[in-house]
Structures are given as C-alpha cells and as structure tokens.
Amino acid sequence: SAPLTLLIPLQLQLEKHKGEILGVVVVESGWGSILPTVILANMMNGGPAARSGKLSIGDQIMSINGTSLVGLPLATCQGIIKGLKNQTQVKLNIVSCPPVTTVLIKRPDLKYQLGFSVQNGIICSLMRGGIAERGGVRVGHRIIEINGQSVVATAHEKIVQALSNSVGEIHMKTMPAAMFRLLTGQETPLYI
C-alpha cells in the first residue's frame, strides 16, 4: 500500500480577476480511491488555473478556501468552484496524483474470479474483498492498458478475453472514465 507521506496536501494560492471563472473541469475520483474527492481533469487555456502553473491534470482537490470537498457529491463540488467567480484569491489544498492509476491484480490461477465487470472498457462493478479490489481496481475507471498493451482502441470482447485468460500478475492502467472521454475528445469540456 502507498506510504502515507503521499497524502500530505499541498497548499496553493491562485490569483484571478474578479468575475473570472477558475477555468477547470473536475470529475469524481472513482469508487475505491483512497480519498473520495474531485480530480482536476482539464484546464482552460489562459484561465487562472492554467496560468498559475501550479496545478496538474490528475490533482485531487481536497479543499477550496477552507471548505473541504472530501466526500461531497460532484455537483456540490462544482457549485463551490462556480461560487469562486467573484474572488480574486483562491486557496486550494491538493494532493498531487498522476491521472493514471496503476493496478496490480494477483491471480494465482483461473479458479480465482477477477471480481469486477467491464462495459466498453469501463469498470462498472467490483466484488467487495475480491482480488481486483485488493489490487486497486476502481469503479468508474476506464482501462487504458493491460500488461503493457494499450486497450484504448480495443473492442470490448477483446478486453474481456485478455482479462479472463490472464493469470499471475495482471498489470493494468486505468483513469476516471470522464477524464478519459475529455482527453480523447469524446466530450467537450465545460469549464467552471
């Protein structure tokens, strides 16, 4: 498991003009993440968040101006961010995380169920206490790589096949599905 030192939030202060939006897109971190909070998925070119040079895609936002976002629904967090429009200074507590989650499932043999289901490359359910949950699989994440092979453009059946036949150590890379859609241009970012 990750050493706890990785979870020390950084305190940042961003400057912005009154009436200017922060210029970000946030998504949910995904069920099963260490901290249920929102993740920075996109930044508007020239917006205060991008101008600051202090934020990166994948950063988890813990609090804004002293208000904790941990455990709050996405819509509530978006509302808090929208409410910053007339502020000229924004204090953020963030935990820097790469946008891609690395998962390691240990499956001794095919008798062991993987313990998660996939729909269009997205993990849609997870068996509590199963080998997938222990390996760091998160609901709502898009699988982007299996054992070093990209599955970004791979058909659903092939992904399922690759997973169901895998034994030993299964290495996967995943990211929140909403972030994946933004990064692959399937969704137009709505900045707040």
Short mmCIF file of N, CA and C in Angstrom, two decimals:
data_model
loop_
_atom_site.label_atom_id
_atom_site.label_comp_id
_atom_site.label_asym_id
_atom_site.label_seq_id
_atom_site.Cartn_x
_atom_site.Cartn_y
_atom_site.Cartn_z
N SER A 1 0.84 -1.20 0.00
CA SER A 1 0.00 0.00 0.00
C SER A 1 0.88 1.25 0.00
N ALA A 2 0.31 2.35 -0.49
CA ALA A 2 1.08 3.59 -0.67
C ALA A 2 1.49 4.17 0.68
N PRO A 3 2.74 4.65 0.77
CA PRO A 3 3.13 5.30 2.03
C PRO A 3 2.28 6.55 2.24
N LEU A 4 1.94 6.81 3.48
CA LEU A 4 1.02 7.91 3.78
C LEU A 4 1.61 9.28 3.47
N THR A 5 2.92 9.36 3.34
CA THR A 5 3.53 10.65 3.03
C THR A 5 2.99 11.21 1.71
N LEU A 6 2.50 10.33 0.83
CA LEU A 6 1.98 10.78 -0.46
C LEU A 6 0.68 11.57 -0.29
N LEU A 7 0.08 11.48 0.89
CA LEU A 7 -1.22 12.11 1.08
C LEU A 7 -1.15 13.45 1.79
N ILE A 8 0.05 14.01 1.91
CA ILE A 8 0.15 15.33 2.54
C ILE A 8 -0.28 16.36 1.50
N PRO A 9 -1.36 17.08 1.78
CA PRO A 9 -1.85 18.03 0.77
C PRO A 9 -0.91 19.23 0.62
N LEU A 10 -0.79 19.71 -0.59
CA LEU A 10 -0.05 20.94 -0.88
C LEU A 10 -1.02 22.09 -0.77
N GLN A 11 -0.56 23.19 -0.20
CA GLN A 11 -1.41 24.38 -0.14
C GLN A 11 -0.98 25.34 -1.23
N LEU A 12 -1.91 25.69 -2.09
CA LEU A 12 -1.61 26.59 -3.19
C LEU A 12 -2.50 27.80 -3.12
N GLN A 13 -1.99 28.92 -3.61
CA GLN A 13 -2.83 30.10 -3.72
C GLN A 13 -2.81 30.57 -5.17
N LEU A 14 -4.00 30.71 -5.75
CA LEU A 14 -4.11 31.17 -7.13
C LEU A 14 -4.68 32.58 -7.13
N GLU A 15 -4.16 33.39 -8.05
CA GLU A 15 -4.69 34.75 -8.23
C GLU A 15 -5.62 34.72 -9.44
N LYS A 16 -6.72 35.46 -9.35
CA LYS A 16 -7.59 35.58 -10.52
C LYS A 16 -8.30 36.93 -10.50
N HIS A 17 -8.87 37.28 -11.63
CA HIS A 17 -9.61 38.55 -11.69
C HIS A 17 -11.02 38.32 -11.17
N LYS A 18 -11.57 39.37 -10.58
CA LYS A 18 -12.96 39.31 -10.11
C LYS A 18 -13.85 39.05 -11.32
N GLY A 19 -14.79 38.12 -11.18
CA GLY A 19 -15.70 37.81 -12.28
C GLY A 19 -15.17 36.75 -13.24
N GLU A 20 -13.93 36.33 -13.03
CA GLU A 20 -13.32 35.33 -13.91
C GLU A 20 -13.55 33.93 -13.33
N ILE A 21 -13.87 32.97 -14.21
CA ILE A 21 -14.03 31.59 -13.73
C ILE A 21 -12.65 30.99 -13.49
N LEU A 22 -12.58 29.95 -12.67
CA LEU A 22 -11.30 29.30 -12.38
C LEU A 22 -10.75 28.61 -13.63
N GLY A 23 -11.66 28.12 -14.48
CA GLY A 23 -11.24 27.52 -15.75
C GLY A 23 -10.78 26.07 -15.61
N VAL A 24 -11.61 25.27 -14.93
CA VAL A 24 -11.26 23.86 -14.71
C VAL A 24 -12.44 22.96 -15.04
N VAL A 25 -12.13 21.68 -15.27
CA VAL A 25 -13.14 20.63 -15.31
C VAL A 25 -12.74 19.64 -14.23
N VAL A 26 -13.69 19.29 -13.36
CA VAL A 26 -13.40 18.30 -12.33
C VAL A 26 -14.29 17.08 -12.53
N VAL A 27 -13.75 15.91 -12.15
CA VAL A 27 -14.51 14.66 -12.24
C VAL A 27 -14.37 13.93 -10.91
N GLU A 28 -15.20 12.91 -10.70
CA GLU A 28 -15.11 12.13 -9.47
C GLU A 28 -13.88 11.24 -9.49
N SER A 29 -13.29 11.01 -8.32
CA SER A 29 -12.07 10.21 -8.25
C SER A 29 -12.34 8.72 -8.50
N GLY A 30 -13.58 8.29 -8.37
CA GLY A 30 -13.90 6.88 -8.62
C GLY A 30 -14.01 6.11 -7.32
N TRP A 31 -15.01 5.26 -7.22
CA TRP A 31 -15.26 4.50 -6.01
C TRP A 31 -14.10 3.56 -5.76
N GLY A 32 -13.55 3.59 -4.56
CA GLY A 32 -12.42 2.73 -4.26
C GLY A 32 -11.13 3.53 -4.15
N SER A 33 -11.18 4.83 -4.49
CA SER A 33 -9.97 5.64 -4.34
C SER A 33 -9.77 5.92 -2.84
N ILE A 34 -8.53 6.22 -2.48
CA ILE A 34 -8.20 6.41 -1.06
C ILE A 34 -9.04 7.54 -0.47
N LEU A 35 -9.17 8.62 -1.23
CA LEU A 35 -9.95 9.75 -0.75
C LEU A 35 -11.03 10.08 -1.76
N PRO A 36 -12.29 10.01 -1.34
CA PRO A 36 -13.36 10.33 -2.29
C PRO A 36 -13.48 11.84 -2.47
N THR A 37 -12.87 12.35 -3.51
CA THR A 37 -12.93 13.79 -3.77
C THR A 37 -12.87 14.01 -5.28
N VAL A 38 -12.82 15.27 -5.70
CA VAL A 38 -12.80 15.53 -7.15
C VAL A 38 -11.37 15.65 -7.65
N ILE A 39 -11.23 15.30 -8.92
CA ILE A 39 -9.93 15.31 -9.60
C ILE A 39 -9.97 16.34 -10.72
N LEU A 40 -8.88 17.05 -10.87
CA LEU A 40 -8.75 18.01 -11.96
C LEU A 40 -8.57 17.25 -13.27
N ALA A 41 -9.53 17.42 -14.20
CA ALA A 41 -9.49 16.64 -15.45
C ALA A 41 -9.08 17.48 -16.65
N ASN A 42 -9.20 18.79 -16.54
CA ASN A 42 -8.89 19.65 -17.68
C ASN A 42 -8.76 21.08 -17.19
N MET A 43 -7.95 21.87 -17.90
CA MET A 43 -7.80 23.30 -17.58
C MET A 43 -7.94 24.12 -18.84
N MET A 44 -8.61 25.24 -18.70
CA MET A 44 -8.86 26.13 -19.83
C MET A 44 -7.58 26.91 -20.14
N ASN A 45 -7.19 26.92 -21.42
CA ASN A 45 -6.02 27.69 -21.83
C ASN A 45 -6.17 29.14 -21.41
N GLY A 46 -5.17 29.67 -20.71
CA GLY A 46 -5.22 31.08 -20.31
C GLY A 46 -6.10 31.36 -19.11
N GLY A 47 -6.77 30.34 -18.58
CA GLY A 47 -7.59 30.53 -17.38
C GLY A 47 -6.70 30.61 -16.13
N PRO A 48 -7.25 31.09 -15.00
CA PRO A 48 -6.45 31.25 -13.79
C PRO A 48 -5.75 29.96 -13.34
N ALA A 49 -6.43 28.81 -13.45
CA ALA A 49 -5.83 27.55 -13.00
C ALA A 49 -4.61 27.22 -13.86
N ALA A 50 -4.74 27.34 -15.18
CA ALA A 50 -3.63 27.04 -16.09
C ALA A 50 -2.52 28.09 -15.96
N ARG A 51 -2.91 29.37 -15.85
CA ARG A 51 -1.92 30.46 -15.73
C ARG A 51 -1.02 30.29 -14.51
N SER A 52 -1.58 29.75 -13.44
CA SER A 52 -0.83 29.64 -12.19
C SER A 52 0.39 28.73 -12.34
N GLY A 53 0.28 27.73 -13.24
CA GLY A 53 1.37 26.78 -13.43
C GLY A 53 1.57 25.85 -12.24
N LYS A 54 0.63 25.90 -11.29
CA LYS A 54 0.80 25.13 -10.05
C LYS A 54 -0.02 23.84 -10.03
N LEU A 55 -0.93 23.71 -10.99
CA LEU A 55 -1.83 22.55 -10.97
C LEU A 55 -1.53 21.61 -12.13
N SER A 56 -1.83 20.34 -11.92
CA SER A 56 -1.64 19.34 -12.98
C SER A 56 -2.89 18.49 -13.11
N ILE A 57 -3.13 17.99 -14.32
CA ILE A 57 -4.23 17.06 -14.54
C ILE A 57 -4.02 15.87 -13.61
N GLY A 58 -5.07 15.45 -12.94
CA GLY A 58 -4.97 14.32 -12.01
C GLY A 58 -4.90 14.75 -10.56
N ASP A 59 -4.61 16.04 -10.31
CA ASP A 59 -4.55 16.51 -8.91
C ASP A 59 -5.90 16.33 -8.24
N GLN A 60 -5.86 15.83 -7.01
CA GLN A 60 -7.08 15.69 -6.22
C GLN A 60 -7.26 16.98 -5.41
N ILE A 61 -8.43 17.57 -5.50
CA ILE A 61 -8.69 18.81 -4.76
C ILE A 61 -9.35 18.46 -3.43
N MET A 62 -8.63 18.73 -2.34
CA MET A 62 -9.12 18.38 -1.00
C MET A 62 -10.02 19.47 -0.44
N SER A 63 -9.61 20.71 -0.62
CA SER A 63 -10.42 21.82 -0.11
C SER A 63 -10.17 23.07 -0.93
N ILE A 64 -11.16 23.97 -0.88
CA ILE A 64 -11.08 25.26 -1.57
C ILE A 64 -11.48 26.33 -0.57
N ASN A 65 -10.59 27.31 -0.36
CA ASN A 65 -10.84 28.39 0.59
C ASN A 65 -11.35 27.87 1.94
N GLY A 66 -10.73 26.77 2.38
CA GLY A 66 -11.06 26.23 3.70
C GLY A 66 -12.27 25.31 3.73
N THR A 67 -12.98 25.16 2.61
CA THR A 67 -14.13 24.24 2.56
C THR A 67 -13.67 22.89 2.04
N SER A 68 -13.83 21.83 2.84
CA SER A 68 -13.40 20.50 2.40
C SER A 68 -14.35 19.97 1.33
N LEU A 69 -13.77 19.35 0.30
CA LEU A 69 -14.57 18.74 -0.77
C LEU A 69 -14.64 17.21 -0.60
N VAL A 70 -13.91 16.69 0.38
CA VAL A 70 -13.84 15.24 0.57
C VAL A 70 -15.21 14.68 0.91
N GLY A 71 -15.64 13.69 0.14
CA GLY A 71 -16.91 13.02 0.40
C GLY A 71 -18.14 13.74 -0.13
N LEU A 72 -17.94 14.91 -0.73
CA LEU A 72 -19.10 15.66 -1.25
C LEU A 72 -19.44 15.18 -2.67
N PRO A 73 -20.73 15.24 -3.04
CA PRO A 73 -21.10 14.86 -4.41
C PRO A 73 -20.45 15.81 -5.43
N LEU A 74 -20.23 15.30 -6.64
CA LEU A 74 -19.59 16.08 -7.70
C LEU A 74 -20.30 17.42 -7.93
N ALA A 75 -21.63 17.40 -7.99
CA ALA A 75 -22.40 18.63 -8.26
C ALA A 75 -22.16 19.69 -7.18
N THR A 76 -22.02 19.24 -5.92
CA THR A 76 -21.76 20.17 -4.81
C THR A 76 -20.39 20.81 -4.98
N CYS A 77 -19.40 19.99 -5.32
CA CYS A 77 -18.03 20.49 -5.53
C CYS A 77 -18.00 21.50 -6.69
N GLN A 78 -18.74 21.16 -7.76
CA GLN A 78 -18.80 22.07 -8.92
C GLN A 78 -19.43 23.39 -8.51
N GLY A 79 -20.46 23.32 -7.66
CA GLY A 79 -21.13 24.53 -7.17
C GLY A 79 -20.18 25.40 -6.36
N ILE A 80 -19.34 24.77 -5.53
CA ILE A 80 -18.37 25.51 -4.71
C ILE A 80 -17.36 26.22 -5.62
N ILE A 81 -16.90 25.51 -6.68
CA ILE A 81 -15.94 26.10 -7.62
C ILE A 81 -16.58 27.26 -8.38
N LYS A 82 -17.84 27.08 -8.82
CA LYS A 82 -18.54 28.16 -9.54
C LYS A 82 -18.71 29.39 -8.65
N GLY A 83 -18.86 29.14 -7.34
CA GLY A 83 -19.04 30.23 -6.38
C GLY A 83 -17.81 31.09 -6.16
N LEU A 84 -16.68 30.73 -6.80
CA LEU A 84 -15.42 31.48 -6.63
C LEU A 84 -15.31 32.65 -7.61
N LYS A 85 -16.32 32.79 -8.47
CA LYS A 85 -16.22 33.74 -9.59
C LYS A 85 -15.81 35.15 -9.15
N ASN A 86 -16.36 35.62 -8.03
CA ASN A 86 -16.05 36.99 -7.62
C ASN A 86 -14.85 37.13 -6.69
N GLN A 87 -14.18 35.99 -6.43
CA GLN A 87 -12.98 36.04 -5.59
C GLN A 87 -11.77 36.43 -6.45
N THR A 88 -10.77 37.03 -5.80
CA THR A 88 -9.54 37.35 -6.54
C THR A 88 -8.40 36.44 -6.09
N GLN A 89 -8.60 35.74 -4.96
CA GLN A 89 -7.61 34.78 -4.49
C GLN A 89 -8.31 33.49 -4.11
N VAL A 90 -7.72 32.39 -4.54
CA VAL A 90 -8.31 31.09 -4.23
C VAL A 90 -7.24 30.24 -3.57
N LYS A 91 -7.55 29.73 -2.37
CA LYS A 91 -6.62 28.83 -1.68
C LYS A 91 -7.09 27.40 -1.91
N LEU A 92 -6.18 26.57 -2.42
CA LEU A 92 -6.51 25.18 -2.70
C LEU A 92 -5.60 24.27 -1.90
N ASN A 93 -6.18 23.20 -1.38
CA ASN A 93 -5.39 22.11 -0.83
C ASN A 93 -5.50 20.96 -1.81
N ILE A 94 -4.38 20.53 -2.35
CA ILE A 94 -4.44 19.46 -3.34
C ILE A 94 -3.48 18.32 -2.95
N VAL A 95 -3.80 17.14 -3.45
CA VAL A 95 -2.86 16.03 -3.36
C VAL A 95 -2.50 15.70 -4.80
N SER A 96 -1.21 15.82 -5.12
CA SER A 96 -0.74 15.56 -6.47
C SER A 96 -0.79 14.08 -6.78
N CYS A 97 -1.52 13.73 -7.80
CA CYS A 97 -1.63 12.33 -8.20
C CYS A 97 -1.50 12.26 -9.71
N PRO A 98 -0.77 11.27 -10.22
CA PRO A 98 -0.80 11.11 -11.67
C PRO A 98 -2.23 10.73 -12.07
N PRO A 99 -2.70 11.19 -13.24
CA PRO A 99 -4.08 10.90 -13.62
C PRO A 99 -4.34 9.42 -13.86
N VAL A 100 -3.25 8.68 -14.08
CA VAL A 100 -3.40 7.25 -14.35
C VAL A 100 -3.14 6.44 -13.09
N THR A 101 -4.05 5.54 -12.77
CA THR A 101 -3.91 4.65 -11.62
C THR A 101 -3.30 3.34 -12.10
N THR A 102 -2.28 2.88 -11.40
CA THR A 102 -1.66 1.60 -11.74
C THR A 102 -2.24 0.53 -10.83
N VAL A 103 -2.71 -0.53 -11.44
CA VAL A 103 -3.40 -1.60 -10.72
C VAL A 103 -2.58 -2.88 -10.87
N LEU A 104 -2.47 -3.64 -9.81
CA LEU A 104 -1.80 -4.94 -9.88
C LEU A 104 -2.70 -5.99 -9.24
N ILE A 105 -3.22 -6.88 -10.08
CA ILE A 105 -4.09 -7.96 -9.59
C ILE A 105 -3.27 -9.24 -9.56
N LYS A 106 -3.26 -9.89 -8.41
CA LYS A 106 -2.54 -11.17 -8.30
C LYS A 106 -3.56 -12.29 -8.38
N ARG A 107 -3.47 -13.05 -9.46
CA ARG A 107 -4.43 -14.13 -9.71
C ARG A 107 -3.67 -15.45 -9.86
N PRO A 108 -3.61 -16.24 -8.79
CA PRO A 108 -2.80 -17.46 -8.83
C PRO A 108 -3.18 -18.39 -9.98
N ASP A 109 -4.47 -18.57 -10.21
CA ASP A 109 -4.90 -19.39 -11.36
C ASP A 109 -6.32 -19.01 -11.75
N LEU A 110 -6.82 -19.63 -12.84
CA LEU A 110 -8.12 -19.25 -13.40
C LEU A 110 -9.30 -19.55 -12.48
N LYS A 111 -9.07 -20.36 -11.42
CA LYS A 111 -10.15 -20.65 -10.46
C LYS A 111 -10.60 -19.36 -9.75
N TYR A 112 -9.65 -18.42 -9.60
CA TYR A 112 -9.97 -17.17 -8.90
C TYR A 112 -10.73 -16.24 -9.83
N GLN A 113 -11.90 -15.81 -9.38
CA GLN A 113 -12.65 -14.82 -10.16
C GLN A 113 -11.91 -13.49 -10.08
N LEU A 114 -11.90 -12.77 -11.19
CA LEU A 114 -11.25 -11.46 -11.15
C LEU A 114 -12.00 -10.51 -10.22
N GLY A 115 -13.31 -10.65 -10.19
CA GLY A 115 -14.09 -9.86 -9.23
C GLY A 115 -14.42 -8.46 -9.67
N PHE A 116 -14.53 -8.25 -10.98
CA PHE A 116 -15.06 -6.95 -11.45
C PHE A 116 -15.67 -7.14 -12.83
N SER A 117 -16.56 -6.25 -13.21
CA SER A 117 -17.14 -6.34 -14.55
C SER A 117 -16.82 -5.08 -15.34
N VAL A 118 -16.75 -5.27 -16.65
CA VAL A 118 -16.32 -4.22 -17.57
C VAL A 118 -17.39 -4.00 -18.63
N GLN A 119 -17.67 -2.75 -18.93
CA GLN A 119 -18.59 -2.42 -20.02
C GLN A 119 -17.92 -1.35 -20.86
N ASN A 120 -17.67 -1.64 -22.13
CA ASN A 120 -16.99 -0.69 -23.02
C ASN A 120 -15.68 -0.17 -22.43
N GLY A 121 -14.93 -1.08 -21.81
CA GLY A 121 -13.64 -0.70 -21.25
C GLY A 121 -13.70 -0.03 -19.89
N ILE A 122 -14.93 0.22 -19.41
CA ILE A 122 -15.11 0.91 -18.12
C ILE A 122 -15.50 -0.10 -17.04
N ILE A 123 -14.83 0.00 -15.90
CA ILE A 123 -15.12 -0.89 -14.78
C ILE A 123 -16.44 -0.45 -14.15
N CYS A 124 -17.45 -1.33 -14.20
CA CYS A 124 -18.77 -0.88 -13.72
C CYS A 124 -19.20 -1.52 -12.42
N SER A 125 -18.55 -2.61 -12.01
CA SER A 125 -18.85 -3.13 -10.67
C SER A 125 -17.65 -3.89 -10.15
N LEU A 126 -17.62 -4.03 -8.83
CA LEU A 126 -16.45 -4.59 -8.16
C LEU A 126 -16.92 -5.44 -7.00
N MET A 127 -16.36 -6.64 -6.89
CA MET A 127 -16.71 -7.53 -5.78
C MET A 127 -15.94 -7.10 -4.55
N ARG A 128 -16.67 -6.83 -3.47
CA ARG A 128 -16.00 -6.42 -2.23
C ARG A 128 -15.06 -7.52 -1.76
N GLY A 129 -13.84 -7.12 -1.38
CA GLY A 129 -12.88 -8.08 -0.84
C GLY A 129 -12.25 -9.01 -1.86
N GLY A 130 -12.56 -8.82 -3.14
CA GLY A 130 -12.01 -9.69 -4.19
C GLY A 130 -10.58 -9.29 -4.55
N ILE A 131 -9.95 -10.08 -5.43
CA ILE A 131 -8.55 -9.80 -5.78
C ILE A 131 -8.42 -8.48 -6.56
N ALA A 132 -9.47 -8.09 -7.28
CA ALA A 132 -9.42 -6.84 -8.05
C ALA A 132 -9.45 -5.64 -7.10
N GLU A 133 -10.35 -5.69 -6.12
CA GLU A 133 -10.44 -4.58 -5.16
C GLU A 133 -9.12 -4.43 -4.41
N ARG A 134 -8.55 -5.56 -4.01
CA ARG A 134 -7.26 -5.52 -3.30
C ARG A 134 -6.15 -4.95 -4.18
N GLY A 135 -6.28 -5.18 -5.48
CA GLY A 135 -5.25 -4.70 -6.42
C GLY A 135 -5.38 -3.24 -6.81
N GLY A 136 -6.47 -2.59 -6.37
CA GLY A 136 -6.63 -1.16 -6.66
C GLY A 136 -7.57 -0.83 -7.80
N VAL A 137 -8.37 -1.80 -8.24
CA VAL A 137 -9.36 -1.53 -9.30
C VAL A 137 -10.44 -0.59 -8.76
N ARG A 138 -10.84 0.39 -9.57
CA ARG A 138 -11.85 1.36 -9.14
C ARG A 138 -13.03 1.40 -10.09
N VAL A 139 -14.21 1.43 -9.52
CA VAL A 139 -15.43 1.56 -10.32
C VAL A 139 -15.43 2.95 -10.97
N GLY A 140 -15.86 2.98 -12.23
CA GLY A 140 -15.94 4.26 -12.94
C GLY A 140 -14.66 4.62 -13.67
N HIS A 141 -13.67 3.73 -13.61
CA HIS A 141 -12.42 3.97 -14.33
C HIS A 141 -12.41 3.25 -15.67
N ARG A 142 -11.74 3.85 -16.64
CA ARG A 142 -11.56 3.28 -17.97
C ARG A 142 -10.22 2.56 -17.99
N ILE A 143 -10.22 1.31 -18.44
CA ILE A 143 -8.95 0.57 -18.56
C ILE A 143 -8.24 1.10 -19.80
N ILE A 144 -6.98 1.52 -19.64
CA ILE A 144 -6.26 2.02 -20.80
C ILE A 144 -5.10 1.12 -21.21
N GLU A 145 -4.70 0.24 -20.30
CA GLU A 145 -3.59 -0.66 -20.61
C GLU A 145 -3.72 -1.94 -19.81
N ILE A 146 -3.44 -3.07 -20.44
CA ILE A 146 -3.39 -4.38 -19.75
C ILE A 146 -2.05 -5.02 -20.07
N ASN A 147 -1.28 -5.29 -19.03
CA ASN A 147 0.05 -5.92 -19.19
C ASN A 147 0.89 -5.25 -20.28
N GLY A 148 0.93 -3.91 -20.22
CA GLY A 148 1.78 -3.16 -21.14
C GLY A 148 1.20 -2.91 -22.52
N GLN A 149 0.03 -3.51 -22.81
CA GLN A 149 -0.61 -3.32 -24.12
C GLN A 149 -1.75 -2.31 -23.99
N SER A 150 -1.72 -1.29 -24.83
CA SER A 150 -2.81 -0.30 -24.80
C SER A 150 -4.11 -0.95 -25.27
N VAL A 151 -5.20 -0.66 -24.55
CA VAL A 151 -6.51 -1.17 -24.98
C VAL A 151 -7.47 -0.01 -25.27
N VAL A 152 -6.88 1.16 -25.52
CA VAL A 152 -7.69 2.36 -25.77
C VAL A 152 -8.61 2.17 -26.97
N ALA A 153 -8.09 1.51 -28.02
CA ALA A 153 -8.90 1.32 -29.24
C ALA A 153 -9.32 -0.14 -29.42
N THR A 154 -9.30 -0.90 -28.33
CA THR A 154 -9.59 -2.33 -28.41
C THR A 154 -11.08 -2.59 -28.18
N ALA A 155 -11.63 -3.52 -28.96
CA ALA A 155 -13.06 -3.88 -28.82
C ALA A 155 -13.32 -4.49 -27.43
N HIS A 156 -14.53 -4.27 -26.94
CA HIS A 156 -14.95 -4.75 -25.62
C HIS A 156 -14.65 -6.24 -25.43
N GLU A 157 -15.01 -7.06 -26.43
CA GLU A 157 -14.84 -8.52 -26.32
C GLU A 157 -13.36 -8.89 -26.12
N LYS A 158 -12.48 -8.18 -26.83
CA LYS A 158 -11.04 -8.45 -26.74
C LYS A 158 -10.51 -8.11 -25.35
N ILE A 159 -11.03 -7.02 -24.77
CA ILE A 159 -10.60 -6.62 -23.42
C ILE A 159 -11.01 -7.70 -22.42
N VAL A 160 -12.26 -8.14 -22.54
CA VAL A 160 -12.79 -9.18 -21.64
C VAL A 160 -11.98 -10.46 -21.79
N GLN A 161 -11.68 -10.80 -23.03
CA GLN A 161 -10.90 -12.01 -23.33
C GLN A 161 -9.50 -11.91 -22.71
N ALA A 162 -8.84 -10.79 -22.91
CA ALA A 162 -7.49 -10.58 -22.38
C ALA A 162 -7.49 -10.74 -20.86
N LEU A 163 -8.53 -10.21 -20.22
CA LEU A 163 -8.60 -10.27 -18.76
C LEU A 163 -8.94 -11.68 -18.28
N SER A 164 -9.92 -12.30 -18.91
CA SER A 164 -10.36 -13.60 -18.39
C SER A 164 -9.30 -14.69 -18.56
N ASN A 165 -8.40 -14.52 -19.54
CA ASN A 165 -7.35 -15.53 -19.75
C ASN A 165 -6.06 -15.24 -18.97
N SER A 166 -6.02 -14.11 -18.29
CA SER A 166 -4.78 -13.71 -17.60
C SER A 166 -4.65 -14.36 -16.24
N VAL A 167 -3.44 -14.86 -15.97
CA VAL A 167 -3.15 -15.37 -14.62
C VAL A 167 -1.80 -14.80 -14.16
N GLY A 168 -1.50 -15.02 -12.87
CA GLY A 168 -0.27 -14.48 -12.31
C GLY A 168 -0.49 -13.03 -11.95
N GLU A 169 0.46 -12.18 -12.33
CA GLU A 169 0.33 -10.75 -12.03
C GLU A 169 -0.28 -10.05 -13.24
N ILE A 170 -1.43 -9.42 -13.03
CA ILE A 170 -2.08 -8.67 -14.11
C ILE A 170 -1.87 -7.19 -13.81
N HIS A 171 -1.13 -6.53 -14.69
CA HIS A 171 -0.87 -5.10 -14.52
C HIS A 171 -1.84 -4.32 -15.40
N MET A 172 -2.53 -3.37 -14.81
CA MET A 172 -3.45 -2.54 -15.60
C MET A 172 -3.22 -1.08 -15.28
N LYS A 173 -3.51 -0.24 -16.27
CA LYS A 173 -3.54 1.20 -16.02
C LYS A 173 -4.95 1.66 -16.29
N THR A 174 -5.48 2.48 -15.37
CA THR A 174 -6.85 2.97 -15.52
C THR A 174 -6.88 4.46 -15.20
N MET A 175 -7.94 5.12 -15.64
CA MET A 175 -8.17 6.52 -15.26
C MET A 175 -9.67 6.77 -15.22
N PRO A 176 -10.11 7.80 -14.47
CA PRO A 176 -11.55 8.06 -14.42
C PRO A 176 -12.13 8.19 -15.84
N ALA A 177 -13.25 7.53 -16.06
CA ALA A 177 -13.84 7.48 -17.41
C ALA A 177 -14.14 8.88 -17.95
N ALA A 178 -14.61 9.77 -17.09
CA ALA A 178 -14.94 11.13 -17.55
C ALA A 178 -13.68 11.85 -18.03
N MET A 179 -12.55 11.60 -17.35
CA MET A 179 -11.28 12.21 -17.76
C MET A 179 -10.83 11.61 -19.09
N PHE A 180 -11.00 10.31 -19.24
CA PHE A 180 -10.63 9.62 -20.48
C PHE A 180 -11.40 10.21 -21.66
N ARG A 181 -12.71 10.43 -21.46
CA ARG A 181 -13.54 10.99 -22.54
C ARG A 181 -13.07 12.39 -22.93
N LEU A 182 -12.68 13.19 -21.92
CA LEU A 182 -12.18 14.55 -22.21
C LEU A 182 -10.86 14.49 -22.98
N LEU A 183 -9.96 13.63 -22.51
CA LEU A 183 -8.62 13.56 -23.11
C LEU A 183 -8.64 12.99 -24.50
N THR A 184 -9.66 12.16 -24.82
CA THR A 184 -9.74 11.57 -26.16
C THR A 184 -10.71 12.33 -27.05
N GLY A 185 -11.16 13.49 -26.57
CA GLY A 185 -12.01 14.34 -27.40
C GLY A 185 -13.41 13.84 -27.61
N GLN A 186 -13.86 12.88 -26.77
CA GLN A 186 -15.24 12.37 -26.90
C GLN A 186 -16.23 13.30 -26.21
N GLU A 187 -15.69 14.21 -25.44
CA GLU A 187 -16.56 15.10 -24.67
C GLU A 187 -15.96 16.51 -24.72
N THR A 188 -16.83 17.50 -24.90
CA THR A 188 -16.37 18.88 -24.90
C THR A 188 -16.27 19.36 -23.47
N PRO A 189 -15.11 19.90 -23.07
CA PRO A 189 -15.00 20.34 -21.68
C PRO A 189 -15.89 21.55 -21.39
N LEU A 190 -16.62 21.48 -20.29
CA LEU A 190 -17.41 22.62 -19.82
C LEU A 190 -16.66 23.18 -18.61
N TYR A 191 -15.98 24.29 -18.84
CA TYR A 191 -15.13 24.84 -17.77
C TYR A 191 -15.95 25.59 -16.75
N ILE A 192 -15.52 25.47 -15.47
CA ILE A 192 -16.18 26.22 -14.40
C ILE A 192 -15.14 27.03 -13.64
#
